[in-house]
PDB file of C-alpha atoms and ligand atoms in Angstrom:
ATOM      1  CA  UNK A  29       2.311   1.326 -11.591  1.00 92.00           C
ATOM      2  CA  UNK A  30       6.121   2.209 -10.470  1.00 96.00           C
ATOM      3  CA  UNK A  31       5.350   5.005  -8.499  1.00 97.00           C
ATOM      4  CA  UNK A  32       2.084   7.198  -7.088  1.00 96.00           C
ATOM      5  CA  UNK A  33       3.670  10.132  -8.682  1.00 94.00           C
ATOM      6  CA  UNK A  34       2.904   8.479 -12.086  1.00 94.00           C
ATOM      7  CA  UNK A  35      -0.702   8.825 -11.600  1.00 97.00           C
ATOM      8  CA  UNK A  36      -2.776  11.964 -12.195  1.00 97.00           C
ATOM      9  CA  UNK A  37      -5.618  12.275 -10.187  1.00 97.00           C
ATOM     10  CA  UNK A  38      -8.438  11.454 -12.671  1.00 98.00           C
ATOM     11  CA  UNK A  39      -6.062   8.178 -13.399  1.00 98.00           C
ATOM     12  CA  UNK A  40      -6.609   7.823  -9.638  1.00 98.00           C
ATOM     13  CA  UNK A  41     -10.444   8.272  -9.372  1.00 98.00           C
ATOM     14  CA  UNK A  42     -10.705   5.842 -12.482  1.00 98.00           C
ATOM     15  CA  UNK A  43      -9.314   3.528 -10.776  1.00 98.00           C
ATOM     16  CA  UNK A  44     -11.326   3.639  -7.582  1.00 98.00           C
ATOM     17  CA  UNK A  45     -13.823   4.087  -9.076  1.00 98.00           C
ATOM     18  CA  UNK A  46     -13.291   0.685 -10.946  1.00 97.00           C
ATOM     19  CA  UNK A  47     -12.573  -0.838  -8.319  1.00 98.00           C
ATOM     20  CA  UNK A  48     -16.052  -0.020  -6.868  1.00 98.00           C
ATOM     21  CA  UNK A  49     -17.912  -1.671 -10.065  1.00 96.00           C
ATOM     22  CA  UNK A  50     -15.196  -4.524  -9.362  1.00 97.00           C
ATOM     23  CA  UNK A  51     -16.771  -4.467  -6.080  1.00 97.00           C
ATOM     24  CA  UNK A  52     -20.251  -5.708  -7.313  1.00 95.00           C
ATOM     25  CA  UNK A  53     -18.718  -8.631  -8.192  1.00 89.00           C
ATOM     26  CA  UNK A  54     -17.326 -11.919  -7.288  1.00 84.00           C
ATOM     27  CA  UNK A  55     -15.573 -13.566 -10.337  1.00 89.00           C
ATOM     28  CA  UNK A  56     -15.389 -12.237 -13.715  1.00 92.00           C
ATOM     29  CA  UNK A  57     -14.091 -14.270 -17.341  1.00 92.00           C
ATOM     30  CA  UNK A  58     -12.160 -10.700 -19.021  1.00 97.00           C
ATOM     31  CA  UNK A  59      -8.646 -12.547 -18.313  1.00 98.00           C
ATOM     32  CA  UNK A  60      -9.317 -16.504 -19.462  1.00 96.00           C
ATOM     33  CA  UNK A  61      -5.974 -16.018 -21.436  1.00 97.00           C
ATOM     34  CA  UNK A  62      -3.816 -13.793 -19.319  1.00 98.00           C
ATOM     35  CA  UNK A  63      -0.950 -15.025 -17.055  1.00 98.00           C
ATOM     36  CA  UNK A  64       0.108 -12.962 -14.189  1.00 98.00           C
ATOM     37  CA  UNK A  65       3.518 -13.395 -12.454  1.00 98.00           C
ATOM     38  CA  UNK A  66       4.481 -12.601  -8.977  1.00 98.00           C
ATOM     39  CA  UNK A  67       8.669 -12.476  -8.171  1.00 98.00           C
ATOM     40  CA  UNK A  68       8.228 -11.438  -4.174  1.00 98.00           C
ATOM     41  CA  UNK A  69      11.730 -11.030  -2.824  1.00 97.00           C
ATOM     42  CA  UNK A  70      10.742  -9.792   0.859  1.00 97.00           C
ATOM     43  CA  UNK A  71       7.573 -11.898   2.888  1.00 97.00           C
ATOM     44  CA  UNK A  72       4.062 -11.171   1.904  1.00 97.00           C
ATOM     45  CA  UNK A  73       0.389 -11.973   3.243  1.00 97.00           C
ATOM     46  CA  UNK A  74      -2.196  -9.342   1.679  1.00 98.00           C
ATOM     47  CA  UNK A  75      -0.582  -8.124  -1.834  1.00 98.00           C
ATOM     48  CA  UNK A  76       0.858 -11.995  -3.009  1.00 98.00           C
ATOM     49  CA  UNK A  77      -3.215 -13.300  -1.451  1.00 98.00           C
ATOM     50  CA  UNK A  78      -4.875 -10.057  -2.812  1.00 98.00           C
ATOM     51  CA  UNK A  79      -3.410 -10.322  -6.075  1.00 98.00           C
ATOM     52  CA  UNK A  80      -3.831 -14.105  -6.690  1.00 98.00           C
ATOM     53  CA  UNK A  81      -7.350 -13.742  -5.121  1.00 98.00           C
ATOM     54  CA  UNK A  82      -8.156 -10.603  -7.982  1.00 98.00           C
ATOM     55  CA  UNK A  83      -6.242 -12.687 -10.466  1.00 98.00           C
ATOM     56  CA  UNK A  84      -8.826 -16.218  -9.593  1.00 97.00           C
ATOM     57  CA  UNK A  85     -11.628 -13.602 -10.637  1.00 97.00           C
ATOM     58  CA  UNK A  86     -10.856 -12.353 -13.353  1.00 98.00           C
ATOM     59  CA  UNK A  87      -9.966 -15.713 -14.559  1.00 97.00           C
ATOM     60  CA  UNK A  88      -6.894 -14.967 -15.300  1.00 98.00           C
ATOM     61  CA  UNK A  89      -3.687 -17.359 -13.596  1.00 98.00           C
ATOM     62  CA  UNK A  90      -0.497 -16.938 -12.026  1.00 98.00           C
ATOM     63  CA  UNK A  91       2.788 -18.030 -11.711  1.00 97.00           C
ATOM     64  CA  UNK A  92       4.300 -17.645  -7.976  1.00 96.00           C
ATOM     65  CA  UNK A  93       7.570 -17.436  -6.919  1.00 95.00           C
ATOM     66  CA  UNK A  94       7.728 -16.479  -2.973  1.00 88.00           C
ATOM     67  CA  UNK A  95      11.331 -18.425  -2.006  1.00 93.00           C
ATOM     68  CA  UNK A  96      14.528 -16.784  -3.751  1.00 95.00           C
ATOM     69  CA  UNK A  97      16.593 -19.885  -2.811  1.00 95.00           C
ATOM     70  CA  UNK A  98      13.832 -22.212  -5.473  1.00 95.00           C
ATOM     71  CA  UNK A  99      15.147 -20.034  -8.660  1.00 97.00           C
ATOM     72  CA  UNK A 100      18.517 -20.309 -10.966  1.00 97.00           C
ATOM     73  CA  UNK A 101      19.390 -16.428  -9.520  1.00 97.00           C
ATOM     74  CA  UNK A 102      21.102 -18.555  -6.740  1.00 97.00           C
ATOM     75  CA  UNK A 103      22.897 -20.687  -9.550  1.00 97.00           C
ATOM     76  CA  UNK A 104      24.392 -16.203  -9.914  1.00 97.00           C
ATOM     77  CA  UNK A 105      21.859 -15.767 -12.650  1.00 98.00           C
ATOM     78  CA  UNK A 106      21.152 -11.691 -12.766  1.00 98.00           C
ATOM     79  CA  UNK A 107      18.431 -10.163 -12.053  1.00 98.00           C
ATOM     80  CA  UNK A 108      17.980  -8.543 -15.493  1.00 98.00           C
ATOM     81  CA  UNK A 109      18.100 -12.086 -17.463  1.00 98.00           C
ATOM     82  CA  UNK A 110      15.401 -13.378 -14.942  1.00 98.00           C
ATOM     83  CA  UNK A 111      12.743 -10.454 -15.506  1.00 98.00           C
ATOM     84  CA  UNK A 112      12.946 -11.004 -19.028  1.00 98.00           C
ATOM     85  CA  UNK A 113      12.677 -14.686 -18.871  1.00 98.00           C
ATOM     86  CA  UNK A 114       9.624 -14.285 -16.671  1.00 98.00           C
ATOM     87  CA  UNK A 115       8.284 -11.159 -18.584  1.00 98.00           C
ATOM     88  CA  UNK A 116       7.841 -14.177 -21.562  1.00 98.00           C
ATOM     89  CA  UNK A 117       6.026 -15.940 -19.113  1.00 97.00           C
ATOM     90  CA  UNK A 118       2.699 -14.326 -18.896  1.00 97.00           C
ATOM     91  CA  UNK A 119       1.905 -11.154 -19.121  1.00 98.00           C
ATOM     92  CA  UNK A 120       2.295  -8.972 -16.487  1.00 98.00           C
ATOM     93  CA  UNK A 121       5.201  -8.998 -13.688  1.00 98.00           C
ATOM     94  CA  UNK A 122       4.233  -8.439 -10.040  1.00 98.00           C
ATOM     95  CA  UNK A 123       7.988  -7.247  -7.984  1.00 98.00           C
ATOM     96  CA  UNK A 124       8.433  -6.991  -4.154  1.00 98.00           C
ATOM     97  CA  UNK A 125      11.510  -6.687  -3.965  1.00 98.00           C
ATOM     98  CA  UNK A 126      13.774  -4.583  -0.204  1.00 97.00           C
ATOM     99  CA  UNK A 127      15.464  -2.741  -3.232  1.00 98.00           C
ATOM    100  CA  UNK A 128      13.715   0.210  -5.170  1.00 97.00           C
ATOM    101  CA  UNK A 129      15.586  -0.100  -8.127  1.00 98.00           C
ATOM    102  CA  UNK A 130      15.025  -3.510  -8.479  1.00 98.00           C
ATOM    103  CA  UNK A 131      11.387  -2.812  -9.454  1.00 98.00           C
ATOM    104  CA  UNK A 132      12.497   0.050 -12.531  1.00 97.00           C
ATOM    105  CA  UNK A 133      15.501  -2.877 -13.309  1.00 98.00           C
ATOM    106  CA  UNK A 134      12.533  -5.052 -13.640  1.00 98.00           C
ATOM    107  CA  UNK A 135      10.427  -2.269 -15.801  1.00 98.00           C
ATOM    108  CA  UNK A 136      13.268  -1.461 -18.099  1.00 98.00           C
ATOM    109  CA  UNK A 137      13.279  -4.615 -19.283  1.00 98.00           C
ATOM    110  CA  UNK A 138      10.166  -6.668 -19.786  1.00 98.00           C
ATOM    111  CA  UNK A 139       7.978  -5.251 -22.888  1.00 98.00           C
ATOM    112  CA  UNK A 140       4.876  -6.276 -20.609  1.00 98.00           C
ATOM    113  CA  UNK A 141       3.411  -4.044 -17.687  1.00 98.00           C
ATOM    114  CA  UNK A 142       4.794  -3.811 -13.914  1.00 98.00           C
ATOM    115  CA  UNK A 143       3.338  -3.202 -10.627  1.00 98.00           C
ATOM    116  CA  UNK A 144       5.399  -2.447  -8.181  1.00 98.00           C
ATOM    117  CA  UNK A 145       4.582  -4.866  -4.935  1.00 98.00           C
ATOM    118  CA  UNK A 146       6.468  -3.021  -2.376  1.00 98.00           C
ATOM    119  CA  UNK A 147       9.662  -1.274  -3.285  1.00 98.00           C
ATOM    120  CA  UNK A 148      11.964  -1.011  -0.049  1.00 97.00           C
ATOM    121  CA  UNK A 149      11.261   2.724   1.963  1.00 96.00           C
ATOM    122  CA  UNK A 150      10.274   4.168  -1.026  1.00 96.00           C
ATOM    123  CA  UNK A 151       6.792   3.141  -2.222  1.00 97.00           C
ATOM    124  CA  UNK A 152       3.876   0.951  -2.071  1.00 98.00           C
ATOM    125  CA  UNK A 153       1.570   2.160  -4.585  1.00 98.00           C
ATOM    126  CA  UNK A 154      -0.817  -0.540  -4.244  1.00 98.00           C
ATOM    127  CA  UNK A 155      -1.576  -0.374  -1.001  1.00 98.00           C
ATOM    128  CA  UNK A 156      -2.284   3.448  -1.062  1.00 98.00           C
ATOM    129  CA  UNK A 157      -4.990   2.494  -3.965  1.00 98.00           C
ATOM    130  CA  UNK A 158      -6.272   0.563  -1.716  1.00 98.00           C
ATOM    131  CA  UNK A 159      -6.420   3.214   1.925  1.00 98.00           C
ATOM    132  CA  UNK A 160      -7.707   6.250  -0.885  1.00 98.00           C
ATOM    133  CA  UNK A 161     -10.438   2.875  -1.586  1.00 98.00           C
ATOM    134  CA  UNK A 162     -11.552   2.862   1.774  1.00 98.00           C
ATOM    135  CA  UNK A 163     -11.395   6.810   2.349  1.00 98.00           C
ATOM    136  CA  UNK A 164     -13.521   6.763  -0.203  1.00 98.00           C
ATOM    137  CA  UNK A 165     -16.110   4.275   0.360  1.00 98.00           C
ATOM    138  CA  UNK A 166     -15.844   6.017   4.170  1.00 98.00           C
ATOM    139  CA  UNK A 167     -17.015   9.566   3.360  1.00 98.00           C
ATOM    140  CA  UNK A 168     -17.777   9.104  -0.249  1.00 98.00           C
ATOM    141  CA  UNK A 169     -15.070  11.785  -0.929  1.00 98.00           C
ATOM    142  CA  UNK A 170     -11.250  12.780  -0.149  1.00 97.00           C
ATOM    143  CA  UNK A 171     -11.797  16.076  -0.956  1.00 97.00           C
ATOM    144  CA  UNK A 172     -12.495  18.517   2.319  1.00 96.00           C
ATOM    145  CA  UNK A 173     -10.822  15.693   5.019  1.00 97.00           C
ATOM    146  CA  UNK A 174      -8.399  15.758   7.980  1.00 95.00           C
ATOM    147  CA  UNK A 175      -5.960  13.394   7.802  1.00 95.00           C
ATOM    148  CA  UNK A 176      -3.067  12.024  10.843  1.00 95.00           C
ATOM    149  CA  UNK A 177      -0.921   9.556   8.465  1.00 95.00           C
ATOM    150  CA  UNK A 178       0.950   8.408  12.549  1.00 96.00           C
ATOM    151  CA  UNK A 179       4.052   6.095  13.110  1.00 96.00           C
ATOM    152  CA  UNK A 180       7.147   4.890  11.239  1.00 97.00           C
ATOM    153  CA  UNK A 181       7.079   7.539   8.727  1.00 95.00           C
ATOM    154  CA  UNK A 182      10.851   6.910   7.282  1.00 97.00           C
ATOM    155  CA  UNK A 183      10.446   3.425   6.374  1.00 97.00           C
ATOM    156  CA  UNK A 184       6.928   3.351   5.947  1.00 98.00           C
ATOM    157  CA  UNK A 185       7.024   2.933   2.472  1.00 98.00           C
ATOM    158  CA  UNK A 186       2.491   2.661   2.572  1.00 98.00           C
ATOM    159  CA  UNK A 187       2.843   6.384   4.315  1.00 97.00           C
ATOM    160  CA  UNK A 188       5.223   7.907   2.093  1.00 96.00           C
ATOM    161  CA  UNK A 189       3.070   6.516  -1.434  1.00 97.00           C
ATOM    162  CA  UNK A 190      -0.097   7.629   0.438  1.00 97.00           C
ATOM    163  CA  UNK A 191       1.543  11.314   1.005  1.00 96.00           C
ATOM    164  CA  UNK A 192       1.870  11.262  -2.436  1.00 95.00           C
ATOM    165  CA  UNK A 193      -1.181  10.512  -3.873  1.00 97.00           C
ATOM    166  CA  UNK A 194      -3.436  12.753  -0.581  1.00 96.00           C
ATOM    167  CA  UNK A 195      -0.997  15.475  -2.163  1.00 94.00           C
ATOM    168  CA  UNK A 196      -3.307  15.231  -5.615  1.00 94.00           C
ATOM    169  CA  UNK A 197      -6.366  15.982  -4.105  1.00 96.00           C
ATOM    170  CA  UNK A 198      -7.743  18.847  -1.518  1.00 94.00           C
ATOM    171  CA  UNK A 199      -7.328  17.347   2.087  1.00 93.00           C
ATOM    172  CA  UNK A 200      -5.141  18.352   4.869  1.00 92.00           C
ATOM    173  CA  UNK A 201      -2.515  15.727   6.885  1.00 92.00           C
ATOM    174  CA  UNK A 202      -1.165  16.164   9.917  1.00 92.00           C
ATOM    175  CA  UNK A 203       2.272  13.773  10.426  1.00 92.00           C
ATOM    176  CA  UNK A 204       2.735  12.160  13.436  1.00 93.00           C
ATOM    177  CA  UNK A 205       5.964   9.981  14.434  1.00 93.00           C
ATOM    178  CA  UNK A 206       8.427   9.602  17.630  1.00 93.00           C
ATOM    179  CA  UNK A 207      11.518  11.763  16.827  1.00 93.00           C
ATOM    180  CA  UNK A 208      14.039  10.131  14.173  1.00 95.00           C
ATOM    181  CA  UNK A 209      11.498   8.515  12.194  1.00 95.00           C
ATOM    182  CA  UNK A 210       9.558  11.696  10.934  1.00 93.00           C
ATOM    183  CA  UNK A 211       9.094  11.483   6.834  1.00 93.00           C
ATOM    184  CA  UNK A 212      12.076  12.417   4.439  1.00 91.00           C
ATOM    185  CA  UNK A 213      11.771  16.193   3.901  1.00 88.00           C
ATOM    186  CA  UNK A 214      11.910  14.872  -0.143  1.00 86.00           C
ATOM    187  CA  UNK A 215       9.188  13.229  -0.155  1.00 88.00           C
ATOM    188  CA  UNK A 216       7.454  15.943   2.338  1.00 87.00           C
ATOM    189  CA  UNK A 217       7.950  18.492  -0.079  1.00 83.00           C
ATOM    190  CA  UNK A 218       7.215  16.692  -3.488  1.00 78.00           C
ATOM    191  CA  UNK A 219       3.749  16.604  -1.508  1.00 77.00           C
ATOM    192  CA  UNK A 220       3.803  20.119  -0.967  1.00 70.00           C
ATOM    193  CA  UNK A 221       1.278  21.641  -2.146  1.00 57.00           C
ATOM    194  CA  UNK A 222      -1.116  20.035   0.631  1.00 65.00           C
ATOM    195  CA  UNK A 223      -1.341  21.709   4.327  1.00 62.00           C
ATOM    196  CA  UNK A 224       1.624  19.314   5.870  1.00 63.00           C
ATOM    197  CA  UNK A 225       1.337  20.144  10.023  1.00 64.00           C
ATOM    198  CA  UNK A 226       2.901  18.657  12.693  1.00 62.00           C
ATOM    199  CA  UNK A 227       1.175  18.122  16.089  1.00 64.00           C
ATOM    200  CA  UNK A 228       0.941  15.541  18.791  1.00 84.00           C
ATOM    201  CA  UNK A 229      -2.067  13.600  18.556  1.00 91.00           C
ATOM    202  CA  UNK A 230      -4.524  14.273  21.133  1.00 91.00           C
ATOM    203  CA  UNK A 231      -4.428  18.005  20.659  1.00 90.00           C
ATOM    204  CA  UNK A 232      -5.588  17.297  16.528  1.00 93.00           C
ATOM    205  CA  UNK A 233      -7.641  13.994  17.806  1.00 96.00           C
ATOM    206  CA  UNK A 234     -10.892  15.723  17.660  1.00 96.00           C
ATOM    207  CA  UNK A 235     -10.080  17.230  13.797  1.00 95.00           C
ATOM    208  CA  UNK A 236      -9.682  14.292  12.034  1.00 96.00           C
ATOM    209  CA  UNK A 237     -11.840  12.510   9.090  1.00 98.00           C
ATOM    210  CA  UNK A 238      -8.857   9.293   9.559  1.00 98.00           C
ATOM    211  CA  UNK A 239      -6.158   8.576  11.212  1.00 98.00           C
ATOM    212  CA  UNK A 240      -3.727   6.302   9.871  1.00 98.00           C
ATOM    213  CA  UNK A 241      -1.482   4.652  11.598  1.00 98.00           C
ATOM    214  CA  UNK A 242       1.874   2.309  10.856  1.00 98.00           C
ATOM    215  CA  UNK A 243       4.080  -0.175  12.018  1.00 98.00           C
ATOM    216  CA  UNK A 244       7.375   0.122  12.966  1.00 98.00           C
ATOM    217  CA  UNK A 245       9.091  -0.790   9.591  1.00 97.00           C
ATOM    218  CA  UNK A 246      11.945  -3.453  12.423  1.00 97.00           C
ATOM    219  CA  UNK A 247      13.269  -4.769   8.602  1.00 97.00           C
ATOM    220  CA  UNK A 248      14.207  -1.409   7.410  1.00 97.00           C
ATOM    221  CA  UNK A 249      16.450  -0.232  10.238  1.00 97.00           C
ATOM    222  CA  UNK A 250      19.956  -0.052  10.096  1.00 96.00           C
ATOM    223  CA  UNK A 251      20.334  -2.298  13.286  1.00 97.00           C
ATOM    224  CA  UNK A 252      17.889  -4.667  15.689  1.00 97.00           C
ATOM    225  CA  UNK A 253      19.899  -1.720  18.456  1.00 97.00           C
ATOM    226  CA  UNK A 254      18.349   1.157  16.755  1.00 96.00           C
ATOM    227  CA  UNK A 255      15.166  -0.626  16.235  1.00 97.00           C
ATOM    228  CA  UNK A 256      15.158  -1.416  20.710  1.00 96.00           C
ATOM    229  CA  UNK A 257      15.489   1.780  20.637  1.00 96.00           C
ATOM    230  CA  UNK A 258      12.424   2.854  19.721  1.00 96.00           C
ATOM    231  CA  UNK A 259      10.626  -0.858  20.247  1.00 96.00           C
ATOM    232  CA  UNK A 260       7.101  -0.392  22.077  1.00 94.00           C
ATOM    233  CA  UNK A 261       7.664   3.789  21.309  1.00 94.00           C
ATOM    234  CA  UNK A 262       4.384   4.213  20.608  1.00 95.00           C
ATOM    235  CA  UNK A 263       1.040   2.787  20.685  1.00 96.00           C
ATOM    236  CA  UNK A 264      -3.006   3.788  19.779  1.00 97.00           C
ATOM    237  CA  UNK A 265      -5.385   2.877  22.229  1.00 97.00           C
ATOM    238  CA  UNK A 266      -8.857   3.099  22.670  1.00 97.00           C
ATOM    239  CA  UNK A 267      -7.106   6.376  25.550  1.00 96.00           C
ATOM    240  CA  UNK A 268      -5.637   8.117  22.410  1.00 96.00           C
ATOM    241  CA  UNK A 269      -9.257   8.614  20.318  1.00 97.00           C
ATOM    242  CA  UNK A 270     -10.976  10.195  23.325  1.00 97.00           C
ATOM    243  CA  UNK A 271     -12.342  13.397  21.979  1.00 97.00           C
ATOM    244  CA  UNK A 272     -12.564  11.878  18.077  1.00 98.00           C
ATOM    245  CA  UNK A 273     -15.234  12.820  15.613  1.00 98.00           C
ATOM    246  CA  UNK A 274     -18.351  10.042  15.598  1.00 98.00           C
ATOM    247  CA  UNK A 275     -17.731   9.172  12.001  1.00 98.00           C
ATOM    248  CA  UNK A 276     -13.640   8.663  12.625  1.00 98.00           C
ATOM    249  CA  UNK A 277     -11.878   6.117  11.168  1.00 98.00           C
ATOM    250  CA  UNK A 278      -9.451   4.496  11.948  1.00 98.00           C
ATOM    251  CA  UNK A 279      -6.966   2.399   9.123  1.00 98.00           C
ATOM    252  CA  UNK A 280      -3.280   0.626   8.823  1.00 98.00           C
ATOM    253  CA  UNK A 281      -1.788  -1.207   5.771  1.00 98.00           C
ATOM    254  CA  UNK A 282      -0.912  -4.243   8.281  1.00 98.00           C
ATOM    255  CA  UNK A 283       0.767  -6.559   9.347  1.00 98.00           C
ATOM    256  CA  UNK A 284       0.186  -5.172  13.026  1.00 97.00           C
ATOM    257  CA  UNK A 285       2.693  -5.194  15.108  1.00 97.00           C
ATOM    258  CA  UNK A 286       2.062  -3.324  19.030  1.00 96.00           C
ATOM    259  CA  UNK A 287       1.496  -0.341  18.306  1.00 97.00           C
ATOM    260  CA  UNK A 288      -2.347  -0.710  17.333  1.00 98.00           C
ATOM    261  CA  UNK A 289      -5.050  -1.958  20.723  1.00 98.00           C
ATOM    262  CA  UNK A 290      -6.758  -4.741  19.527  1.00 98.00           C
ATOM    263  CA  UNK A 291      -9.884  -2.563  22.034  1.00 98.00           C
ATOM    264  CA  UNK A 292     -10.357  -0.883  18.817  1.00 98.00           C
ATOM    265  CA  UNK A 293     -11.063  -3.098  16.387  1.00 98.00           C
ATOM    266  CA  UNK A 294     -14.559  -3.900  18.131  1.00 98.00           C
ATOM    267  CA  UNK A 295     -15.231   0.015  17.850  1.00 98.00           C
ATOM    268  CA  UNK A 296     -17.185   1.512  14.532  1.00 98.00           C
ATOM    269  CA  UNK A 297     -13.724   3.530  14.061  1.00 98.00           C
ATOM    270  CA  UNK A 298     -11.711   0.224  13.207  1.00 98.00           C
ATOM    271  CA  UNK A 299     -11.251  -0.802   8.991  1.00 98.00           C
ATOM    272  CA  UNK A 300      -8.364  -2.042   8.852  1.00 98.00           C
ATOM    273  CA  UNK A 301     -10.355  -5.257   8.019  1.00 98.00           C
ATOM    274  CA  UNK A 302     -12.885  -4.128   5.574  1.00 98.00           C
ATOM    275  CA  UNK A 303      -9.522  -2.082   4.161  1.00 98.00           C
ATOM    276  CA  UNK A 304      -7.301  -5.079   3.439  1.00 98.00           C
ATOM    277  CA  UNK A 305     -10.355  -7.152   2.153  1.00 98.00           C
ATOM    278  CA  UNK A 306     -10.623  -4.421  -0.126  1.00 98.00           C
ATOM    279  CA  UNK A 307      -7.809  -5.302  -2.017  1.00 98.00           C
ATOM    280  CA  UNK A 308      -9.228  -7.835  -3.748  1.00 98.00           C
ATOM    281  CA  UNK A 309     -11.163  -5.475  -6.062  1.00 98.00           C
ATOM    282  CA  UNK A 310      -9.145  -2.656  -6.477  1.00 98.00           C
ATOM    283  CA  UNK A 311      -6.157  -5.410  -7.204  1.00 98.00           C
ATOM    284  CA  UNK A 312      -9.097  -6.614 -10.427  1.00 98.00           C
ATOM    285  CA  UNK A 313      -9.387  -2.910 -10.997  1.00 98.00           C
ATOM    286  CA  UNK A 314      -5.804  -2.237 -11.477  1.00 98.00           C
ATOM    287  CA  UNK A 315      -5.023  -6.047 -12.802  1.00 98.00           C
ATOM    288  CA  UNK A 316      -8.146  -4.940 -16.202  1.00 98.00           C
ATOM    289  CA  UNK A 317      -6.348  -1.366 -16.981  1.00 97.00           C
ATOM    290  CA  UNK A 318      -2.354  -2.778 -16.756  1.00 97.00           C
ATOM    291  CA  UNK A 319      -3.665  -5.789 -18.742  1.00 98.00           C
ATOM    292  CA  UNK A 320      -6.230  -3.372 -21.413  1.00 97.00           C
ATOM    293  CA  UNK A 321      -9.018  -5.529 -20.582  1.00 97.00           C
ATOM    294  CA  UNK A 322     -11.815  -2.619 -20.100  1.00 94.00           C
ATOM    295  CA  UNK A 323     -13.454  -3.773 -23.349  1.00 93.00           C
ATOM    296  CA  UNK A 324     -14.613  -6.701 -22.210  1.00 93.00           C
ATOM    297  CA  UNK A 325     -16.142  -5.962 -19.210  1.00 89.00           C
ATOM    298  CA  UNK A 326     -18.764  -4.077 -21.488  1.00 75.00           C
TER     299      UNK A 326
HETATM  300  N1   CP B   5      -0.223  -3.729   3.472  1.00 54.81           N
HETATM  301  C1   CP B   5       0.588  -4.757   2.476  1.00 54.81           C
HETATM  302  O1   CP B   5       1.218  -4.800   2.174  1.00 54.81           O
HETATM  303  O2   CP B   5       0.474  -6.011   3.465  1.00 54.81           O
HETATM  304  P1   CP B   5       1.644  -8.235   3.179  1.00 54.81           P
HETATM  305  O3   CP B   5       2.785  -7.409   3.521  1.00 54.81           O
HETATM  306  O4   CP B   5       1.140  -8.993   3.946  1.00 54.81           O
HETATM  307  O5   CP B   5       1.396  -7.620   1.879  1.00 54.81           O
END
């Protein structure tokens, strides 16, 4: 589970269907003999804790590292030796790292499945699946919907994974980013089978079913001076939504900083906190499938 590229449309549909089954239960004792090992080299609130909550709800257990300084990497141990050992302790390895090659290294050395919990600016496939699940819960489908992916599209791994996912469905996607923060061409070309458009948000807002907002990824900018050039350069407010469809949903992978006005939280368009909550059911489904537990569900 390294990239959305590795999943077919039927794979994605299977995961979303299983997430819906998982959403009906708070506890399911199917992973009592399973251990997930989580190694987060970068900060996380949602991904790490929702995977831990998902494992708990499945009756399984977690080993979780979120401070690299507490590990023997500090003594000079290599990443590949570290991953080999962690792989031998558990049944699935979850990695977040700023360098996209690290999660692939883990997948190369591990015997057990590896899940990408966020790899630099490259991909965040489990977040894209949560986004898709949120959209399916709202509209019953992904096909036939109009999307705008808005914000820092150069450095947002979650936005890249979402676009790759949407390209497997019959969708129309507008990409709206500040000049200089557009999505990399290799990704838009890869997703090129769907109509990709550019435009100003105010010109397209009335067409949209889903507005996806992402923050400036401060930690990915080459320097603080470069980040300062863009800081505060975009913000979605109630005014930005004027003329939108009643059924428009606004989603955001979170965390937000200042790009999405809190006044939107109380409108029927705001779906981002439900989206974060749906992460548990979606990640339960992913763990069931990666750990091969489908037969235990019955
Ligand atoms: N959406 C997301 O990945 O959040 P965290 O960085 O808090 O895990």
